[in-house]
Amino acid sequence: MQGYIIHINKVKDEDLIVSILTRDLLVDTYRFYGARHATINLGYKIDFEIQQSTRSNIAQLRGVIQLASKWYAQRDRMHIWQLFIPLFYKHLKGIDSIEPFYFDLLEECSEKWLLQNPKRVAIEAYIKLLGFEGRLHDDFTCFVCEQKIQENPAIVRGFLLGHEKCIYKNTFEAQAIQELFSHKSTLFFDDFDREKLWDIVLEGL
Ligand SMILES: [Zn+2]
């Protein structure tokens, strides 16, 4: 199987519970310290096997091969990836069958991560995710007072829009938001605004 390591939890000694997102599963696996393994790290894409154990209801992680992308060695890009990827764990844990959309989205992000601004890739991926889940509220209605937003909207977690006076948050250019929502592009934001949008992404999917 192939998947992305989206969560690592240290248990006793140096053993780990490694949670891996595959195309249709979020699987928790147990990795014994000292077992011969390829290096694993949060965010890595790996090829792996699992072995069911009779003593435990958590499968053992076996036969790990790292499927590294070129940017894995670039500290900054990896750092941003390792902030982005755990959001998927929080969002998907506890769900038995996972739609391929999420794995495919990470594949797409990983491909773009080398050549594009990774924060930009992450913001655009977030909007795609909201669209996929039917959570993209693009009608410019304030989620607090439910009135139309005529001026530049403010944004909160989940990219919900509101009046500045209703939610007391930074505002963004209405047209740039429109472009982001309809074309999943951050092209019309400057770097300063992209940083603010990235902060909203980090609040959770
Ligand atoms: Zn309002």
mmCIF file of C-alpha atoms and ligand atoms in Angstrom:
data_model
loop_
_atom_site.group_PDB
_atom_site.id
_atom_site.type_symbol
_atom_site.label_atom_id
_atom_site.label_comp_id
_atom_site.label_asym_id
_atom_site.label_seq_id
_atom_site.Cartn_x
_atom_site.Cartn_y
_atom_site.Cartn_z
ATOM 1 C CA MET A 1 0.000 0.000 0.000
ATOM 2 C CA GLN A 2 1.018 3.576 -0.412
ATOM 3 C CA GLY A 3 0.106 6.444 1.821
ATOM 4 C CA TYR A 4 1.092 9.612 3.595
ATOM 5 C CA ILE A 5 2.119 9.646 7.240
ATOM 6 C CA ILE A 6 -0.269 12.228 8.642
ATOM 7 C CA HIS A 7 0.234 11.635 12.355
ATOM 8 C CA ILE A 8 2.868 10.087 14.596
ATOM 9 C CA ASN A 9 2.278 9.407 18.240
ATOM 10 C CA LYS A 10 5.097 8.253 20.486
ATOM 11 C CA VAL A 11 3.960 5.504 22.836
ATOM 12 C CA LYS A 12 6.066 3.505 25.279
ATOM 13 C CA ASP A 13 9.862 3.618 24.951
ATOM 14 C CA GLU A 14 10.496 4.639 21.379
ATOM 15 C CA ASP A 15 7.597 2.766 19.817
ATOM 16 C CA LEU A 16 5.307 4.755 17.604
ATOM 17 C CA ILE A 17 1.731 4.724 16.411
ATOM 18 C CA VAL A 18 1.925 5.874 12.833
ATOM 19 C CA SER A 19 -1.277 6.981 11.119
ATOM 20 C CA ILE A 20 -1.203 6.691 7.352
ATOM 21 C CA LEU A 21 -3.653 8.075 4.825
ATOM 22 C CA THR A 22 -4.007 5.790 1.812
ATOM 23 C CA ARG A 23 -6.398 6.282 -1.079
ATOM 24 C CA ASP A 24 -9.301 4.782 0.824
ATOM 25 C CA LEU A 25 -8.207 4.283 4.414
ATOM 26 C CA LEU A 26 -6.830 6.096 7.388
ATOM 27 C CA VAL A 27 -4.910 3.311 9.059
ATOM 28 C CA ASP A 28 -3.229 3.364 12.461
ATOM 29 C CA THR A 29 -0.153 1.136 12.630
ATOM 30 C CA TYR A 30 2.287 0.170 15.324
ATOM 31 C CA ARG A 31 5.991 0.591 14.713
ATOM 32 C CA PHE A 32 8.388 -1.131 17.077
ATOM 33 C CA TYR A 33 11.533 0.756 17.839
ATOM 34 C CA GLY A 34 14.613 -1.073 16.666
ATOM 35 C CA ALA A 35 12.829 -2.995 13.958
ATOM 36 C CA ARG A 36 14.682 -2.540 10.702
ATOM 37 C CA HIS A 37 12.930 0.268 8.966
ATOM 38 C CA ALA A 38 13.455 3.000 6.503
ATOM 39 C CA THR A 39 13.476 6.369 8.240
ATOM 40 C CA ILE A 40 9.994 7.639 8.732
ATOM 41 C CA ASN A 41 8.885 11.124 9.438
ATOM 42 C CA LEU A 42 5.665 13.086 9.585
ATOM 43 C CA GLY A 43 4.480 13.894 6.066
ATOM 44 C CA TYR A 44 6.496 11.288 4.222
ATOM 45 C CA LYS A 45 4.888 9.286 1.490
ATOM 46 C CA ILE A 46 5.690 5.620 1.971
ATOM 47 C CA ASP A 47 5.067 2.224 0.513
ATOM 48 C CA PHE A 48 4.285 -0.190 3.326
ATOM 49 C CA GLU A 49 2.698 -3.396 4.491
ATOM 50 C CA ILE A 50 0.693 -4.084 7.579
ATOM 51 C CA GLN A 51 0.659 -7.251 9.596
ATOM 52 C CA GLN A 52 -2.246 -8.000 11.878
ATOM 53 C CA SER A 53 -1.154 -9.010 15.327
ATOM 54 C CA THR A 54 -2.918 -11.614 17.439
ATOM 55 C CA ARG A 55 -2.014 -9.811 20.641
ATOM 56 C CA SER A 56 -3.168 -6.360 19.711
ATOM 57 C CA ASN A 57 -5.918 -4.836 17.618
ATOM 58 C CA ILE A 58 -3.481 -2.488 15.989
ATOM 59 C CA ALA A 59 -1.573 -3.750 12.973
ATOM 60 C CA GLN A 60 2.195 -3.681 12.750
ATOM 61 C CA LEU A 61 3.879 -1.440 10.236
ATOM 62 C CA ARG A 62 6.202 -3.452 7.994
ATOM 63 C CA GLY A 63 8.272 -3.191 4.848
ATOM 64 C CA VAL A 64 8.434 0.579 4.733
ATOM 65 C CA ILE A 65 9.963 2.166 1.665
ATOM 66 C CA GLN A 66 10.204 5.925 1.545
ATOM 67 C CA LEU A 67 8.789 7.466 -1.631
ATOM 68 C CA ALA A 68 10.567 10.784 -1.370
ATOM 69 C CA SER A 69 9.841 13.825 -3.468
ATOM 70 C CA LYS A 70 12.635 16.151 -4.510
ATOM 71 C CA TRP A 71 11.587 18.804 -2.032
ATOM 72 C CA TYR A 72 11.850 16.506 1.050
ATOM 73 C CA ALA A 73 15.411 17.745 1.569
ATOM 74 C CA GLN A 74 14.348 21.394 1.502
ATOM 75 C CA ARG A 75 13.860 22.334 5.108
ATOM 76 C CA ASP A 76 11.418 25.218 4.575
ATOM 77 C CA ARG A 77 9.161 23.279 2.252
ATOM 78 C CA MET A 78 9.164 20.250 4.540
ATOM 79 C CA HIS A 79 8.394 22.460 7.528
ATOM 80 C CA ILE A 80 5.301 23.910 5.867
ATOM 81 C CA TRP A 81 4.243 20.408 4.747
ATOM 82 C CA GLN A 82 4.553 19.149 8.307
ATOM 83 C CA LEU A 83 2.268 21.928 9.505
ATOM 84 C CA PHE A 84 -0.244 21.237 6.733
ATOM 85 C CA ILE A 85 -0.451 17.444 6.853
ATOM 86 C CA PRO A 86 -1.628 16.992 10.495
ATOM 87 C CA LEU A 87 -4.717 19.049 9.646
ATOM 88 C CA PHE A 88 -5.869 16.062 7.606
ATOM 89 C CA TYR A 89 -5.464 13.757 10.582
ATOM 90 C CA LYS A 90 -7.618 15.936 12.811
ATOM 91 C CA HIS A 91 -10.172 16.244 10.047
ATOM 92 C CA LEU A 92 -10.394 12.564 9.057
ATOM 93 C CA LYS A 93 -9.681 10.537 12.189
ATOM 94 C CA GLY A 94 -12.514 8.289 13.245
ATOM 95 C CA ILE A 95 -13.871 8.000 9.712
ATOM 96 C CA ASP A 96 -13.864 4.378 8.516
ATOM 97 C CA SER A 97 -13.928 4.709 4.783
ATOM 98 C CA ILE A 98 -12.143 7.655 3.284
ATOM 99 C CA GLU A 99 -12.945 9.075 -0.133
ATOM 100 C CA PRO A 100 -9.972 8.971 -2.555
ATOM 101 C CA PHE A 101 -10.303 12.747 -2.867
ATOM 102 C CA TYR A 102 -8.069 13.416 0.144
ATOM 103 C CA PHE A 103 -5.174 11.203 -0.948
ATOM 104 C CA ASP A 104 -5.436 12.543 -4.477
ATOM 105 C CA LEU A 105 -5.393 16.099 -3.128
ATOM 106 C CA LEU A 106 -2.168 15.401 -1.226
ATOM 107 C CA GLU A 107 -0.678 13.858 -4.362
ATOM 108 C CA GLU A 108 -1.526 17.006 -6.285
ATOM 109 C CA CYS A 109 -0.123 19.250 -3.548
ATOM 110 C CA SER A 110 3.065 17.215 -3.281
ATOM 111 C CA GLU A 111 3.646 17.559 -7.012
ATOM 112 C CA LYS A 112 3.247 21.343 -6.875
ATOM 113 C CA TRP A 113 5.158 21.762 -3.598
ATOM 114 C CA LEU A 114 8.550 21.981 -5.281
ATOM 115 C CA LEU A 115 7.900 24.633 -7.884
ATOM 116 C CA GLN A 116 5.153 26.772 -6.387
ATOM 117 C CA ASN A 117 4.855 28.698 -3.167
ATOM 118 C CA PRO A 118 3.745 25.876 -0.836
ATOM 119 C CA LYS A 119 1.510 28.080 1.285
ATOM 120 C CA ARG A 120 -0.296 29.064 -1.848
ATOM 121 C CA VAL A 121 -0.703 25.410 -2.820
ATOM 122 C CA ALA A 122 -2.093 24.671 0.655
ATOM 123 C CA ILE A 123 -4.619 27.526 0.568
ATOM 124 C CA GLU A 124 -5.864 26.479 -2.864
ATOM 125 C CA ALA A 125 -6.105 22.843 -1.723
ATOM 126 C CA TYR A 126 -8.139 23.927 1.280
ATOM 127 C CA ILE A 127 -10.651 25.684 -0.967
ATOM 128 C CA LYS A 128 -10.899 22.562 -3.142
ATOM 129 C CA LEU A 129 -11.558 20.514 -0.015
ATOM 130 C CA LEU A 130 -14.316 22.883 1.107
ATOM 131 C CA GLY A 131 -15.847 22.664 -2.357
ATOM 132 C CA PHE A 132 -15.682 18.864 -2.315
ATOM 133 C CA GLU A 133 -17.352 18.710 1.086
ATOM 134 C CA GLY A 134 -20.022 21.246 0.137
ATOM 135 C CA ARG A 135 -18.741 23.700 2.738
ATOM 136 C CA LEU A 136 -17.679 26.520 0.444
ATOM 137 C CA HIS A 137 -20.018 29.425 1.176
ATOM 138 C CA ASP A 138 -19.395 31.619 -1.812
ATOM 139 C CA ASP A 139 -22.572 33.683 -1.789
ATOM 140 C CA PHE A 140 -21.030 36.552 0.212
ATOM 141 C CA THR A 141 -23.525 36.319 3.026
ATOM 142 C CA CYS A 142 -22.316 37.017 6.554
ATOM 143 C CA PHE A 143 -22.456 33.827 8.616
ATOM 144 C CA VAL A 144 -23.199 35.835 11.765
ATOM 145 C CA CYS A 145 -26.024 38.212 10.780
ATOM 146 C CA GLU A 146 -26.982 36.430 7.529
ATOM 147 C CA GLN A 147 -27.078 39.720 5.597
ATOM 148 C CA LYS A 148 -25.304 40.302 2.269
ATOM 149 C CA ILE A 149 -21.728 41.519 2.447
ATOM 150 C CA GLN A 150 -21.346 44.570 0.210
ATOM 151 C CA GLU A 151 -17.861 45.616 1.320
ATOM 152 C CA ASN A 152 -14.629 43.625 1.586
ATOM 153 C CA PRO A 153 -15.347 40.512 3.661
ATOM 154 C CA ALA A 154 -13.572 39.287 6.766
ATOM 155 C CA ILE A 155 -12.755 35.570 6.990
ATOM 156 C CA VAL A 156 -12.700 33.052 9.840
ATOM 157 C CA ARG A 157 -11.845 29.356 10.122
ATOM 158 C CA GLY A 158 -13.319 27.247 7.357
ATOM 159 C CA PHE A 159 -13.172 30.311 5.104
ATOM 160 C CA LEU A 160 -16.532 31.514 6.337
ATOM 161 C CA LEU A 161 -17.175 35.112 5.349
ATOM 162 C CA GLY A 162 -18.544 37.840 7.528
ATOM 163 C CA HIS A 163 -18.822 41.579 7.962
ATOM 164 C CA GLU A 164 -15.820 43.106 9.619
ATOM 165 C CA LYS A 165 -18.136 44.567 12.277
ATOM 166 C CA CYS A 166 -19.659 41.139 12.965
ATOM 167 C CA ILE A 167 -16.509 39.060 13.375
ATOM 168 C CA TYR A 168 -13.725 41.575 14.116
ATOM 169 C CA LYS A 169 -11.196 39.976 11.759
ATOM 170 C CA ASN A 170 -8.973 41.151 8.910
ATOM 171 C CA THR A 171 -10.707 41.903 5.655
ATOM 172 C CA PHE A 172 -9.643 40.848 2.174
ATOM 173 C CA GLU A 173 -10.294 42.298 -1.244
ATOM 174 C CA ALA A 174 -13.732 41.036 -2.331
ATOM 175 C CA GLN A 175 -12.629 40.389 -5.905
ATOM 176 C CA ALA A 176 -9.608 38.358 -4.829
ATOM 177 C CA ILE A 177 -11.866 36.213 -2.625
ATOM 178 C CA GLN A 178 -14.257 35.770 -5.515
ATOM 179 C CA GLU A 179 -11.377 34.575 -7.697
ATOM 180 C CA LEU A 180 -10.158 32.232 -4.977
ATOM 181 C CA PHE A 181 -13.587 30.675 -4.505
ATOM 182 C CA SER A 182 -14.501 30.321 -8.149
ATOM 183 C CA HIS A 183 -11.117 29.427 -9.681
ATOM 184 C CA LYS A 184 -9.300 28.051 -6.615
ATOM 185 C CA SER A 185 -6.526 30.527 -7.255
ATOM 186 C CA THR A 186 -4.686 32.865 -4.899
ATOM 187 C CA LEU A 187 -3.274 34.829 -7.815
ATOM 188 C CA PHE A 188 -4.887 38.110 -6.790
ATOM 189 C CA PHE A 189 -3.568 38.137 -3.251
ATOM 190 C CA ASP A 190 -0.237 39.645 -2.326
ATOM 191 C CA ASP A 191 2.221 37.803 -0.102
ATOM 192 C CA PHE A 192 0.998 39.628 2.971
ATOM 193 C CA ASP A 193 -2.587 38.482 2.439
ATOM 194 C CA ARG A 194 -1.443 34.957 1.571
ATOM 195 C CA GLU A 195 0.248 34.760 4.939
ATOM 196 C CA LYS A 196 -3.008 35.740 6.615
ATOM 197 C CA LEU A 197 -4.905 33.126 4.590
ATOM 198 C CA TRP A 198 -2.299 30.527 5.538
ATOM 199 C CA ASP A 199 -2.975 31.343 9.206
ATOM 200 C CA ILE A 200 -6.661 30.619 8.593
ATOM 201 C CA VAL A 201 -5.733 27.261 7.024
ATOM 202 C CA LEU A 202 -3.724 26.408 10.142
ATOM 203 C CA GLU A 203 -6.784 26.927 12.325
ATOM 204 C CA GLY A 204 -8.106 23.649 10.940
ATOM 205 C CA LEU A 205 -9.872 22.089 7.970
HETATM 206 ZN ZN ZN B 1 -22.728 40.425 9.498
#
